[in-house]
Amino acid sequence: MIFLTIFLSLLSSSLFYNQSFIYGLIFLIINIFLLVKENNKKLFVVSIVCFVSFIIFLFIKSLLIDINLNYFVVIERKESYAIIFNGFKSYYLDLEKDSSLDSFDIIKISIPSLKELDFTQLESGFDFKSYLFSKSVDYELNYEKIEVVFNFPLSFYFLKKNFLDSIENPIYRNFLSGFLFSSLNYDLKETFLIKDLQIITLFSQTGIYLNFALYGLKKIIELKIDEKKAPIISFLLFFPFLIINIIRFTTIKVISFYIFNYINKFYFDKRFNRLETISILGSIFIILSSRIVYQASFYISFLLYFFLYLTSSKFYELKTIEKKIATQVLLTFLIILFNISFNNSINVLSIIFMMILLPFSKIMFIISLLTFLFLPMAVIEWLLNITYRIIYALDSLKINIFVPPLNEFGIIIYFSLLSFFLYFFEINYKKRYQQIIIIFTILSSLYIAPIENSFTYQVSFINVGQGDSTLIRDKNKTYLIDTGGLTYTDLATNNLIPFFKKNRIYSIDAVILTHYDFDHYGALESLKGNFNIKNVYDYNNFDDFKKKYDLNIENLNDYVDAWVDENNRSLVLYLNLGEKYFLFTGDASKDVEKRIIEEYKTLNVDCLKISHHGSSSATSLDFLKATNPSEAIISVGKNNFYGHPNKEVLENLEKCNIRVRRTDLEGTITYKFI
């Protein structure tokens, strides 16, 4: 009990310190409940001391921000950056792609200086800043010169890179990277398939492959060598591959549990049970890196161990196959929240897909590993082709239910119900766990069903970087004005579709393109190929849209033939939705604005989408006075090359006392009303 108490104390204090107060409070309450149940005053004292001491420790550690230390060790190397450590703090270091730095190199940095982390964050895209936060990185380190003091003998990053680069097909290369190194390129469409099938945890978070290979090798060696020596020999044989992936927590976790279980079995006579093992190792990990609790691989692993412990006696009663199925079902329910936050959907067939792919993936891992060591590349390429075909076939069978991520209270309710279910299932209290199933089913159905969409209106200015895309939802009818377009990422699969899923939108009735600049229509083809788009309209056939749909929207720029410039051909759309009025101006210039205010003397506008991302070519003072909006939206990319929004435009908005909202500062901006 003492080890569990220490673990919960450290966990809750880490969450409190990092301002996750609700989660911290929950684990604190759990700890107090267990302590009251034990009625042990010494444990209360231990718990309080651990809780307070660790917060003080973290506070003192945070003060050690002095970077006058010029020597750093590279603890993680990626394609364009590295994470470095000076003995007190970790920092982000921007690198040229041809940099020779690798993990565990020691470097000296001349005149280092700190810079706030500042990265572009698009709608539903990868939150790199949060990822770095989980790695205990709060600042970027600027430098004038880097000097390599010590080159680590093994080049982990380049060893993996050179191996993967030997495969020409980017799809196969990406799958192999996922199998071997738990690393995937999310810009590839095929990775979108893996993501959409919700089997991403097989490739990245659980460490299933490493456990399978390590313990499988141990069983084989035990056939010839005694039980005590076999684990050591198997570990030493597998260690070269483990060390290549040592920067990943999944690898560290597998190694730690393997060594601890060996020592516990042969030197402590199994003194520590599974819960104590989890608590001891979890406490060590949190002390070494308090923010590790925010890494998916940490909480998925430790929750799985905890829930397996809750049902330990029931699991022992099951046959081997039944045990594997039960473990898989439990794992699926455990990672479902991770899948929702990652995919904004639930795949109804995910349990079946995982049961199909897990055995196959384990075989693929072993063959990939052997290819890394000595097998010819042709063998793995043939198998990777089969992998692609299987995933593509499964994708055609998937049944996805779109679900927005749960908030903190929803997550707490979910895991509370799961915990109570497993507890009552373990003690065979049938009536109670059946009641929990009913409660869970009702709450899940209410949350999943798009009930709210039936009686609300919504306008969302989607954060697509330097471009435009606006979702209009008239109750259950949905329309998209422009799609955005970026050359370095697929906005459709990485940003727009996840946003639609988050809003429980299964199809778009019509896409309306204001004009044909890439930053307004560039994502259209991918969107049509990966989502249900019923119709597409532009300035040539907008009248057809008016005839087909009863959305109260008008085009104020009906002089398309009068303009040569593509920006001036933009549809300028005046929308009345509910009791609110919106004006979408595309990239129309001041000349178009002048014509509009000459023809429409008064326009009732609540919200104005500023033209051309805040360029000086539009948004005249006269136009603002004529439309008189209360709020203005500027859809613009962070730190963009063009310097948008223009200073003059911002001054005009200020003169008219118009509230300015920007997607580069706020992210996606949504208006939702009844």
mmCIF file of C-alpha atoms in Angstrom, residues 18 61 65 67 72-76 78 81-86 88-94 114-119 127-142 288-292 294-295:
data_model
loop_
_atom_site.group_PDB
_atom_site.id
_atom_site.type_symbol
_atom_site.label_atom_id
_atom_site.label_comp_id
_atom_site.label_asym_id
_atom_site.label_seq_id
_atom_site.Cartn_x
_atom_site.Cartn_y
_atom_site.Cartn_z
ATOM 1 C CA ASN A 18 1.363 21.685 -13.935
ATOM 2 C CA LYS A 61 13.741 23.025 -10.127
ATOM 3 C CA ILE A 65 16.456 28.383 -15.639
ATOM 4 C CA ILE A 67 21.396 28.821 -19.210
ATOM 5 C CA PHE A 72 24.427 20.299 -23.437
ATOM 6 C CA VAL A 73 23.719 16.693 -24.302
ATOM 7 C CA VAL A 74 21.425 15.922 -27.246
ATOM 8 C CA ILE A 75 18.692 13.704 -25.838
ATOM 9 C CA GLU A 76 16.521 13.514 -28.959
ATOM 10 C CA LYS A 78 14.623 14.715 -35.263
ATOM 11 C CA TYR A 81 15.244 19.954 -34.482
ATOM 12 C CA ALA A 82 16.779 18.476 -31.367
ATOM 13 C CA ILE A 83 15.938 18.440 -27.684
ATOM 14 C CA ILE A 84 18.994 19.192 -25.566
ATOM 15 C CA PHE A 85 19.653 19.013 -21.822
ATOM 16 C CA ASN A 86 22.152 20.904 -19.649
ATOM 17 C CA PHE A 88 18.860 21.100 -15.178
ATOM 18 C CA LYS A 89 16.573 21.953 -18.081
ATOM 19 C CA SER A 90 15.627 20.677 -21.528
ATOM 20 C CA TYR A 91 15.445 23.027 -24.518
ATOM 21 C CA TYR A 92 14.249 22.985 -28.113
ATOM 22 C CA LEU A 93 17.030 23.552 -30.656
ATOM 23 C CA ASP A 94 16.221 24.396 -34.275
ATOM 24 C CA LEU A 114 16.089 31.914 -24.561
ATOM 25 C CA LYS A 115 13.103 32.353 -26.839
ATOM 26 C CA GLU A 116 9.439 31.578 -26.205
ATOM 27 C CA LEU A 117 8.180 28.543 -28.102
ATOM 28 C CA ASP A 118 6.185 29.745 -31.101
ATOM 29 C CA PHE A 119 4.814 27.273 -33.652
ATOM 30 C CA ASP A 127 0.012 20.415 -31.128
ATOM 31 C CA PHE A 128 3.801 20.560 -31.169
ATOM 32 C CA LYS A 129 3.973 22.917 -28.207
ATOM 33 C CA SER A 130 2.007 20.473 -26.026
ATOM 34 C CA TYR A 131 4.252 17.659 -27.221
ATOM 35 C CA LEU A 132 7.329 19.623 -26.125
ATOM 36 C CA PHE A 133 5.601 20.446 -22.832
ATOM 37 C CA SER A 134 5.254 16.705 -22.153
ATOM 38 C CA LYS A 135 9.002 16.472 -22.808
ATOM 39 C CA SER A 136 9.632 19.194 -20.152
ATOM 40 C CA VAL A 137 10.619 21.728 -22.811
ATOM 41 C CA ASP A 138 9.437 25.313 -22.254
ATOM 42 C CA TYR A 139 11.877 27.374 -24.305
ATOM 43 C CA GLU A 140 13.722 27.423 -27.575
ATOM 44 C CA LEU A 141 17.449 28.035 -27.396
ATOM 45 C CA ASN A 142 18.963 30.556 -29.798
ATOM 46 C CA LEU A 288 12.808 11.801 -13.181
ATOM 47 C CA SER A 289 10.369 13.694 -15.422
ATOM 48 C CA SER A 290 7.219 15.061 -13.788
ATOM 49 C CA ARG A 291 5.511 15.830 -17.106
ATOM 50 C CA ILE A 292 5.759 12.275 -18.334
ATOM 51 C CA TYR A 294 1.080 13.875 -20.085
ATOM 52 C CA GLN A 295 2.541 11.348 -22.522
#
